PDB file of C-alpha atoms in Angstrom:
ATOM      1  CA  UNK A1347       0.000   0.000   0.000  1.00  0.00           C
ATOM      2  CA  UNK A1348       1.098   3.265  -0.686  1.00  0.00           C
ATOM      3  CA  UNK A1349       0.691   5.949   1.683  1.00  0.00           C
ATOM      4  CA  UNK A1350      -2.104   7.980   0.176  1.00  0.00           C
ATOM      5  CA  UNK A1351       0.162  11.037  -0.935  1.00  0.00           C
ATOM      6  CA  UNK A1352      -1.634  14.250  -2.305  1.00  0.00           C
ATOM      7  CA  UNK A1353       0.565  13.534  -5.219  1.00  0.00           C
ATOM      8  CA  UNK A1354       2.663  10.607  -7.006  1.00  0.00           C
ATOM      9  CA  UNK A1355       5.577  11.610  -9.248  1.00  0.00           C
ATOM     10  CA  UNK A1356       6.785   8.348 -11.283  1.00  0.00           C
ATOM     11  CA  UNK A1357      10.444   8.586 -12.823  1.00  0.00           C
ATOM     12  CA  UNK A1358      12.947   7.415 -14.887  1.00  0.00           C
ATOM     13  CA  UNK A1359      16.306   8.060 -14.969  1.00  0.00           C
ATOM     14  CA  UNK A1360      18.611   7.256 -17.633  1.00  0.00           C
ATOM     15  CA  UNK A1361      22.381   7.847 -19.106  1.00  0.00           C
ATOM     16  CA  UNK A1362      23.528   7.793 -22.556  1.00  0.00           C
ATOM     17  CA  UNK A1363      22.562   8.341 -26.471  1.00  0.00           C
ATOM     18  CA  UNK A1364      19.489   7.080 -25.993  1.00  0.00           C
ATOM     19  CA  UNK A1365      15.526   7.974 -25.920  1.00  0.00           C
ATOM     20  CA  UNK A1366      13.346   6.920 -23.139  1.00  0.00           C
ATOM     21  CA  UNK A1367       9.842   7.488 -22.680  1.00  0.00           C
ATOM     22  CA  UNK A1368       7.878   7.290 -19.368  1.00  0.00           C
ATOM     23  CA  UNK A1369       4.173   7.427 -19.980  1.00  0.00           C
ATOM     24  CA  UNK A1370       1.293   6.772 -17.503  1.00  0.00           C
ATOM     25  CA  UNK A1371      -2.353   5.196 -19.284  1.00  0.00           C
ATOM     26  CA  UNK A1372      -5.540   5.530 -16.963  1.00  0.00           C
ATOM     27  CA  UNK A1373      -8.275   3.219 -16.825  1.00  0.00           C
ATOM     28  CA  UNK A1374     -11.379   2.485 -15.713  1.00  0.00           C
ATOM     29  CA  UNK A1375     -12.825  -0.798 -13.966  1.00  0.00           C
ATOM     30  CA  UNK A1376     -13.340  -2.726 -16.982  1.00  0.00           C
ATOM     31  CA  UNK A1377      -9.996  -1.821 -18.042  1.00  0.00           C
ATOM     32  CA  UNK A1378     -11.227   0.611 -21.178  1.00  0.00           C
ATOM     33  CA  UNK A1379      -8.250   3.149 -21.387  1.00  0.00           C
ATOM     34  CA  UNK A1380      -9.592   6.872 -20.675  1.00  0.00           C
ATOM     35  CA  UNK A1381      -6.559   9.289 -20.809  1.00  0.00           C
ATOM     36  CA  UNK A1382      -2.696   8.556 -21.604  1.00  0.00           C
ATOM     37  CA  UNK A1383       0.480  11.491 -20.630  1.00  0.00           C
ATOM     38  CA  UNK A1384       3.599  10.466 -22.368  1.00  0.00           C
ATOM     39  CA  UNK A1385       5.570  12.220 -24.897  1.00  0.00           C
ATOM     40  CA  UNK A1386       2.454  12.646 -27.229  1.00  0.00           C
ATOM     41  CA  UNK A1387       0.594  14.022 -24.571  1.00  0.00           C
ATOM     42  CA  UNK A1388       2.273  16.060 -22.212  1.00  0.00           C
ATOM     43  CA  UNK A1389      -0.536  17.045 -19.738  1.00  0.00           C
ATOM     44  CA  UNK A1390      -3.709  15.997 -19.339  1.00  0.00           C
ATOM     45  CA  UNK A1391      -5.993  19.226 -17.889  1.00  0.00           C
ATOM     46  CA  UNK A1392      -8.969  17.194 -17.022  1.00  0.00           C
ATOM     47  CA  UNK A1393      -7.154  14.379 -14.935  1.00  0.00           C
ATOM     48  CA  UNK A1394      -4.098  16.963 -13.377  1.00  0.00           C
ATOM     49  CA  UNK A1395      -1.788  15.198 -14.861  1.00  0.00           C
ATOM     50  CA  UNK A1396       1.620  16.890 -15.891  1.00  0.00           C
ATOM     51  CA  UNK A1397       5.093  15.326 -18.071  1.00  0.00           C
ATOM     52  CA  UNK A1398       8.170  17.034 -17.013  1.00  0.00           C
ATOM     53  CA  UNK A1399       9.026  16.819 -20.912  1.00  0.00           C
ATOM     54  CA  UNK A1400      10.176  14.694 -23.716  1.00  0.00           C
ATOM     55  CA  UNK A1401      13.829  14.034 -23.960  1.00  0.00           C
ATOM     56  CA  UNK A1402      15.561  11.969 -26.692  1.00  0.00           C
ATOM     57  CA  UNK A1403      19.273  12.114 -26.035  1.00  0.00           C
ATOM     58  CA  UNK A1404      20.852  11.942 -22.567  1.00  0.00           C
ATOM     59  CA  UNK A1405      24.998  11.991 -22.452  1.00  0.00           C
ATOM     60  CA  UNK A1406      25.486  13.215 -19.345  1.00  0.00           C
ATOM     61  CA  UNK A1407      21.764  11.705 -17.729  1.00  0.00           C
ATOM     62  CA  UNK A1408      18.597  12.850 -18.309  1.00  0.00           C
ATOM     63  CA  UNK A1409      15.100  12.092 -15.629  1.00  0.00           C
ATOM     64  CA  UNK A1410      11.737  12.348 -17.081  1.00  0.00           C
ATOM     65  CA  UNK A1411       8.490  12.892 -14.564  1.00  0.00           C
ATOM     66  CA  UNK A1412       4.927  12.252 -14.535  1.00  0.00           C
ATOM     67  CA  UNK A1413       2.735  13.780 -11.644  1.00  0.00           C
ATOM     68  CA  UNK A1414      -0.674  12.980 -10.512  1.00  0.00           C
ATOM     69  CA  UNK A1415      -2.941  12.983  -7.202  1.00  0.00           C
ATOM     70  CA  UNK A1416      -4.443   9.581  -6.580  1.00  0.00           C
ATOM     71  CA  UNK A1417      -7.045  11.089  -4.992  1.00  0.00           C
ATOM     72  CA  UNK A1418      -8.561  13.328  -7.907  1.00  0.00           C
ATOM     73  CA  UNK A1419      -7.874  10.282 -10.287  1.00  0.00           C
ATOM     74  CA  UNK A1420      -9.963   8.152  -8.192  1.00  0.00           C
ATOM     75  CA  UNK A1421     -12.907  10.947  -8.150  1.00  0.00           C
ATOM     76  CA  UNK A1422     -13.102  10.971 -11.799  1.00  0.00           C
ATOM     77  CA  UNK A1423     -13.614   7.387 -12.039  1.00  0.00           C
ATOM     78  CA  UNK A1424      -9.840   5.627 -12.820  1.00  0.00           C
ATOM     79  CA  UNK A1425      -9.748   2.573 -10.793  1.00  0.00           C
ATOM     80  CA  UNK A1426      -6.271   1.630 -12.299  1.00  0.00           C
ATOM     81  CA  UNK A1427      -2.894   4.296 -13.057  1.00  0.00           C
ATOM     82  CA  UNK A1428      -0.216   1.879 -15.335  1.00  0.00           C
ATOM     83  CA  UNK A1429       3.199   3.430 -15.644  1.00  0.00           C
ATOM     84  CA  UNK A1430       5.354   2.333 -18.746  1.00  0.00           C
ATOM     85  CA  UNK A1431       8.659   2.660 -19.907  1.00  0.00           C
ATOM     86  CA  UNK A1432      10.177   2.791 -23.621  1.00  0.00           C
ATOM     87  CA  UNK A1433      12.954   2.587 -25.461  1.00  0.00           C
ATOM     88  CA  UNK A1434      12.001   4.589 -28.293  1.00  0.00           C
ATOM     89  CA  UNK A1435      14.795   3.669 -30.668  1.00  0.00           C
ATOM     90  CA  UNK A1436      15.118   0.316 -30.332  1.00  0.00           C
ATOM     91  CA  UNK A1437      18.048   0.156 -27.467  1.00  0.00           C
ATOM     92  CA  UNK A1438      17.440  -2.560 -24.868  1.00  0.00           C
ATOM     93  CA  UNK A1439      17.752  -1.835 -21.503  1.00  0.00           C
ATOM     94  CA  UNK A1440      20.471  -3.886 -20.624  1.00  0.00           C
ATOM     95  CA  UNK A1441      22.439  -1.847 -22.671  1.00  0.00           C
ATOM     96  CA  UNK A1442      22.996   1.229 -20.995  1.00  0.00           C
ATOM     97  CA  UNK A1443      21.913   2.232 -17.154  1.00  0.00           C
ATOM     98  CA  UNK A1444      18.143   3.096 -16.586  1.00  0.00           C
ATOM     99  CA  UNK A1445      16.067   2.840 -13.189  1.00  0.00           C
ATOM    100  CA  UNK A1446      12.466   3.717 -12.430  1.00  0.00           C
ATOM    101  CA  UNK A1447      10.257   3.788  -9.070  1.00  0.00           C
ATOM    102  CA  UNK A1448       7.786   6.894  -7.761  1.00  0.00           C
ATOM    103  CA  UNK A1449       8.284   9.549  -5.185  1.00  0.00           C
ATOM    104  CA  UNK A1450       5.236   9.952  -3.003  1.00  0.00           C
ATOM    105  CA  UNK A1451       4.780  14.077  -2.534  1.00  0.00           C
ATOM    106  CA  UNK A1452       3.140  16.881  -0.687  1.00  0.00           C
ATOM    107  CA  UNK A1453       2.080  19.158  -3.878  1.00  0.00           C
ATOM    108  CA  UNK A1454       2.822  19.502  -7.536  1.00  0.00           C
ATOM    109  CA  UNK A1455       6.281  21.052  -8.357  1.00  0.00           C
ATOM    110  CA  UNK A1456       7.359  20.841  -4.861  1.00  0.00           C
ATOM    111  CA  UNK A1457      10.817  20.618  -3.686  1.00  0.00           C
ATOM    112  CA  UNK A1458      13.659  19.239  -5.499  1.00  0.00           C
ATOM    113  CA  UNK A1459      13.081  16.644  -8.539  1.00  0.00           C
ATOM    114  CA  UNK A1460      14.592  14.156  -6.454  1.00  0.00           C
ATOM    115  CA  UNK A1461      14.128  14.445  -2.667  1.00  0.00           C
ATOM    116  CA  UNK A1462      15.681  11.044  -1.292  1.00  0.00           C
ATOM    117  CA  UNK A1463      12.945  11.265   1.723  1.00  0.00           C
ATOM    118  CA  UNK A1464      10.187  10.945  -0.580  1.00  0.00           C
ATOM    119  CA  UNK A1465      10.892   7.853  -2.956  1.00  0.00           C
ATOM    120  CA  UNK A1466       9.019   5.103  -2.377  1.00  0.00           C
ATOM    121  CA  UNK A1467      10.387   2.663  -4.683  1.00  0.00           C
ATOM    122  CA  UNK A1468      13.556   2.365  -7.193  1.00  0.00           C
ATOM    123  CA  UNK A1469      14.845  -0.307  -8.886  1.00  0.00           C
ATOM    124  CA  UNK A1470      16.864  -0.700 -11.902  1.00  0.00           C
ATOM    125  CA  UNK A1471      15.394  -1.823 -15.721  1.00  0.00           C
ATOM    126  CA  UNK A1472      17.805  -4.357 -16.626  1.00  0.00           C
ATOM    127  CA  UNK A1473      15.834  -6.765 -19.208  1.00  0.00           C
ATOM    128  CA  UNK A1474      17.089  -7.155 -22.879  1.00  0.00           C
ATOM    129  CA  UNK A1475      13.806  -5.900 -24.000  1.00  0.00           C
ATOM    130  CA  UNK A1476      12.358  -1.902 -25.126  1.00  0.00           C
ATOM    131  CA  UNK A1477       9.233  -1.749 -23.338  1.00  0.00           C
ATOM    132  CA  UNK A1478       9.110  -2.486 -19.442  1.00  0.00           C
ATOM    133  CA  UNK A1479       5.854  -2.143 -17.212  1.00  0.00           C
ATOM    134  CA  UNK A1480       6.872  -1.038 -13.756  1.00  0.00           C
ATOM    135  CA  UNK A1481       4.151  -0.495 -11.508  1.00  0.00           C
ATOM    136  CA  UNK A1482       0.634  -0.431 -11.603  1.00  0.00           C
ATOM    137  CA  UNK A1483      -1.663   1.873  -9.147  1.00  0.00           C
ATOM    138  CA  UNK A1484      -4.903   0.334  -7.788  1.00  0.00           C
ATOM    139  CA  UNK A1485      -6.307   3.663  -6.828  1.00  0.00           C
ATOM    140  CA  UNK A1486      -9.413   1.898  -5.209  1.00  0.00           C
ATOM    141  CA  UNK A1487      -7.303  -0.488  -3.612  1.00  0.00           C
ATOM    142  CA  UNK A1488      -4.784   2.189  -1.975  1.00  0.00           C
ATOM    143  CA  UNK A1489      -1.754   0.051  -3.606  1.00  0.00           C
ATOM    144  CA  UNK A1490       0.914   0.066  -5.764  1.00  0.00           C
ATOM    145  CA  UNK A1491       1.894  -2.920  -7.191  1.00  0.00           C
ATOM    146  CA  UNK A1492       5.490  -3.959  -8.548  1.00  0.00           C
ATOM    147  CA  UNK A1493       4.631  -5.316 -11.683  1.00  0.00           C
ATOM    148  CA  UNK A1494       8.184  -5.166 -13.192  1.00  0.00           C
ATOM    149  CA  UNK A1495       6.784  -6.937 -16.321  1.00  0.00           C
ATOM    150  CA  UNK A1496       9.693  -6.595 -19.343  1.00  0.00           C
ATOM    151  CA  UNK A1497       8.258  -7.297 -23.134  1.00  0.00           C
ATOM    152  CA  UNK A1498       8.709  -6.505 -26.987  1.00  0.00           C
ATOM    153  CA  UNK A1499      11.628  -5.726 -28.700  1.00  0.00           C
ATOM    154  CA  UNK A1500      10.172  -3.684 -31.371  1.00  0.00           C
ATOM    155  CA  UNK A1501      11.412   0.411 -32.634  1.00  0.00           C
ATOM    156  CA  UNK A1502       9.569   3.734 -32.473  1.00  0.00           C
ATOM    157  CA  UNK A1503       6.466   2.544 -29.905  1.00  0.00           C
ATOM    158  CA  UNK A1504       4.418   4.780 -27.644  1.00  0.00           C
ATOM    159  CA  UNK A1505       1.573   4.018 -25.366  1.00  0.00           C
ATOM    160  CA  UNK A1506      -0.721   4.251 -27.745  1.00  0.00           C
ATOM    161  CA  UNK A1507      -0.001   1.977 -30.196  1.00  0.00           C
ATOM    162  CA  UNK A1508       1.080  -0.558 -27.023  1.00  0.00           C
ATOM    163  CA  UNK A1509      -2.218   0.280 -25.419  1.00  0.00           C
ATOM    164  CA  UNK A1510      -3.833  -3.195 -25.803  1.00  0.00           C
ATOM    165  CA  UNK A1511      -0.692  -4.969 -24.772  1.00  0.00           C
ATOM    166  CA  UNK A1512      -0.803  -3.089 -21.786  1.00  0.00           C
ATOM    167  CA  UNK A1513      -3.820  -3.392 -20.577  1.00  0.00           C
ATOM    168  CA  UNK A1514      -3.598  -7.237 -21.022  1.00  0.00           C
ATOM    169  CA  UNK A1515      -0.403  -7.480 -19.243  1.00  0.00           C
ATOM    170  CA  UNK A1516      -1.521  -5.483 -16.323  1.00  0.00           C
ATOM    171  CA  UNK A1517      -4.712  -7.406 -16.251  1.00  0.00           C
ATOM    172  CA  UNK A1518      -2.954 -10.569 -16.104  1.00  0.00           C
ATOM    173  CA  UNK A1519      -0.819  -9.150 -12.805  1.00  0.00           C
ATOM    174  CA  UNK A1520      -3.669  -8.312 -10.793  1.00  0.00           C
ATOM    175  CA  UNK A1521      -5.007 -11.500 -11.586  1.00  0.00           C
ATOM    176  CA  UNK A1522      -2.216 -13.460 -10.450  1.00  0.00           C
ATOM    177  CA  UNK A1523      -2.662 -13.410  -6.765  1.00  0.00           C
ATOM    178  CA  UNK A1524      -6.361 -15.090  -8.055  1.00  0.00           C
ATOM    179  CA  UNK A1525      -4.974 -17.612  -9.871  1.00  0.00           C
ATOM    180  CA  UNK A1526      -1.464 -18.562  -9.528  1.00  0.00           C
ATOM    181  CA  UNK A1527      -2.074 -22.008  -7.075  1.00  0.00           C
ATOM    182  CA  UNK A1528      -0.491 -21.666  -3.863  1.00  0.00           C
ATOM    183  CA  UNK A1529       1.945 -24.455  -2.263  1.00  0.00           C
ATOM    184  CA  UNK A1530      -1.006 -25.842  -0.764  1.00  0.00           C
ATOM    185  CA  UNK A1531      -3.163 -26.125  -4.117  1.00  0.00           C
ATOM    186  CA  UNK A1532      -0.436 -28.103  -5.540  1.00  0.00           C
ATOM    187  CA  UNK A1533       0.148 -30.354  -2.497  1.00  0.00           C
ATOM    188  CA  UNK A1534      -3.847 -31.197  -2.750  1.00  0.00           C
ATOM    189  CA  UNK A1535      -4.223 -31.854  -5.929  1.00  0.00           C
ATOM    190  CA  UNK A1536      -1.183 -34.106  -6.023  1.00  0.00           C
ATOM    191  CA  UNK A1537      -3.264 -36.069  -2.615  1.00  0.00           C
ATOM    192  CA  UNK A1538      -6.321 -36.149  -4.614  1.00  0.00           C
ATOM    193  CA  UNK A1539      -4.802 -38.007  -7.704  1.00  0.00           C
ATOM    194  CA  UNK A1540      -2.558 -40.207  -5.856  1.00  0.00           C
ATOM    195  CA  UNK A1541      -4.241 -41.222  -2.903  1.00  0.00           C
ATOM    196  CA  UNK A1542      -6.504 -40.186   0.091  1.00  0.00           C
ATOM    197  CA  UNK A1543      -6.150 -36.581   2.129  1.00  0.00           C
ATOM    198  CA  UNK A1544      -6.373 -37.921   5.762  1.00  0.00           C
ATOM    199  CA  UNK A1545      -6.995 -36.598   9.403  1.00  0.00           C
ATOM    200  CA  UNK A1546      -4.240 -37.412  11.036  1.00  0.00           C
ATOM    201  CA  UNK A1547      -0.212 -37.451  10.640  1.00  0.00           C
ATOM    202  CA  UNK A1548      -0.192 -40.709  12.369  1.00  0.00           C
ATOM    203  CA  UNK A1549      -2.775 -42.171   9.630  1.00  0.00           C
ATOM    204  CA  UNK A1550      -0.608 -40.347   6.613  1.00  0.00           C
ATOM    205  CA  UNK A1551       2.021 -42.508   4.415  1.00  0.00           C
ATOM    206  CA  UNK A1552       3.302 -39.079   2.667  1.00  0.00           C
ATOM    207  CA  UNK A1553       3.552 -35.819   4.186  1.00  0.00           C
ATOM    208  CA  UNK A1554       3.626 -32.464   2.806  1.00  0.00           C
ATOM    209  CA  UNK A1555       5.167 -30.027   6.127  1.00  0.00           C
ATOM    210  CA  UNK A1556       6.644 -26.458   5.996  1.00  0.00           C
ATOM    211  CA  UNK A1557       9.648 -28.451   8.059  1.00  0.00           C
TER     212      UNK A1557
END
């Protein structure tokens, strides 16, 4: 859970000849897409949302931003906030140094673009592919989820052409927890089609313990 900040700022941070793009699609319970911020879309007036700006070449390191408040999001009907990262030119991201995570904030354009106090999560993007989902906001829920989903390989993408591929994926992670069997799932059905589930240890020929 995240802490319920009056505003989120997501980042990525990157260093070398390269173009990144952090974008941020909203959408609604039924996972229909209703707004997108990302390089063709640098604010969004009805949702609040602002880009810091599109850069394409960063020698020296280069950030890009994307603000919101969870709380006016959720007003206006988003249930789910999915941040995504490209490659734009094709470069994979194990080939130069790139990290993402969000800052949790008192206020748009407050303080310093990176206040160490206020990030809640950072992690590097390491995968050989151009696209990477990060994180996924369950506005409803109060949580942020670490999706850290890696996929395509493809040139010159944005979140709108990806848009059905990431709805899908981030679909498929919140459905996970539903449907990826626990240790105990598999330890039943393997009882069920290879014997009987008993009462008692003392009555058991096989045991499945945490020990």
């Amino acid at each position: 859970s995240y802490g319920n900040p009056p505003v989120v700022r997501l980042f990525t941070h990157w260093k070398g000849d390269i173009d990144v793009d952090l974008s941020l699609a909203l959408f609604d319970d039924g996972f229909s897409m209703l707004e997108q911020v990302s390089y063709t879309n640098l604010r969004s007036d009805g949702y609040g949302i602002v880009h810091s700006g599109d850069v394409q070449n960063a020698p020296r390191g280069a950030s890009e931003f994307i603000d919101f408040s969870p709380e006016r999001l959720l007003a206006q009907g988003v249930r789910y906030a999915v941040a995504h990262v490209i490659s734009f030119r094709g470069d994979g991201f194990n080939t130069f140094p790139c990290f993402a995570g969000y800052m949790e904030r008192d206020r748009l354009k407050s303080g310093q673009k990176y206040e160490p106090q206020s990030v809640a999560l950072k992690f590097d993007v390491t995968s050989r592919a151009t696209e990477h989902l990060p994180l996924i906001f369950d506005l409803r829920a109060g949580e942020a989820i670490f999706a850290d989903i890696a996929g395509g390989k493809g040139r010159h993408r944005n979140i709108l052409s990806q848009e059905p591929v990431v709805a899908q994926t981030a679909r498929a992670v919140l459905d996970m927890p539903r449907t990826r069997p626990t240790v105990h799932d598999v330890a039943m059905l393997h009882a069920r089609a290879r014997g009987n589930v008993v009462d008692g240890r003392e009555e058991a020929d096989t045991l499945f313990d945490r020990d």
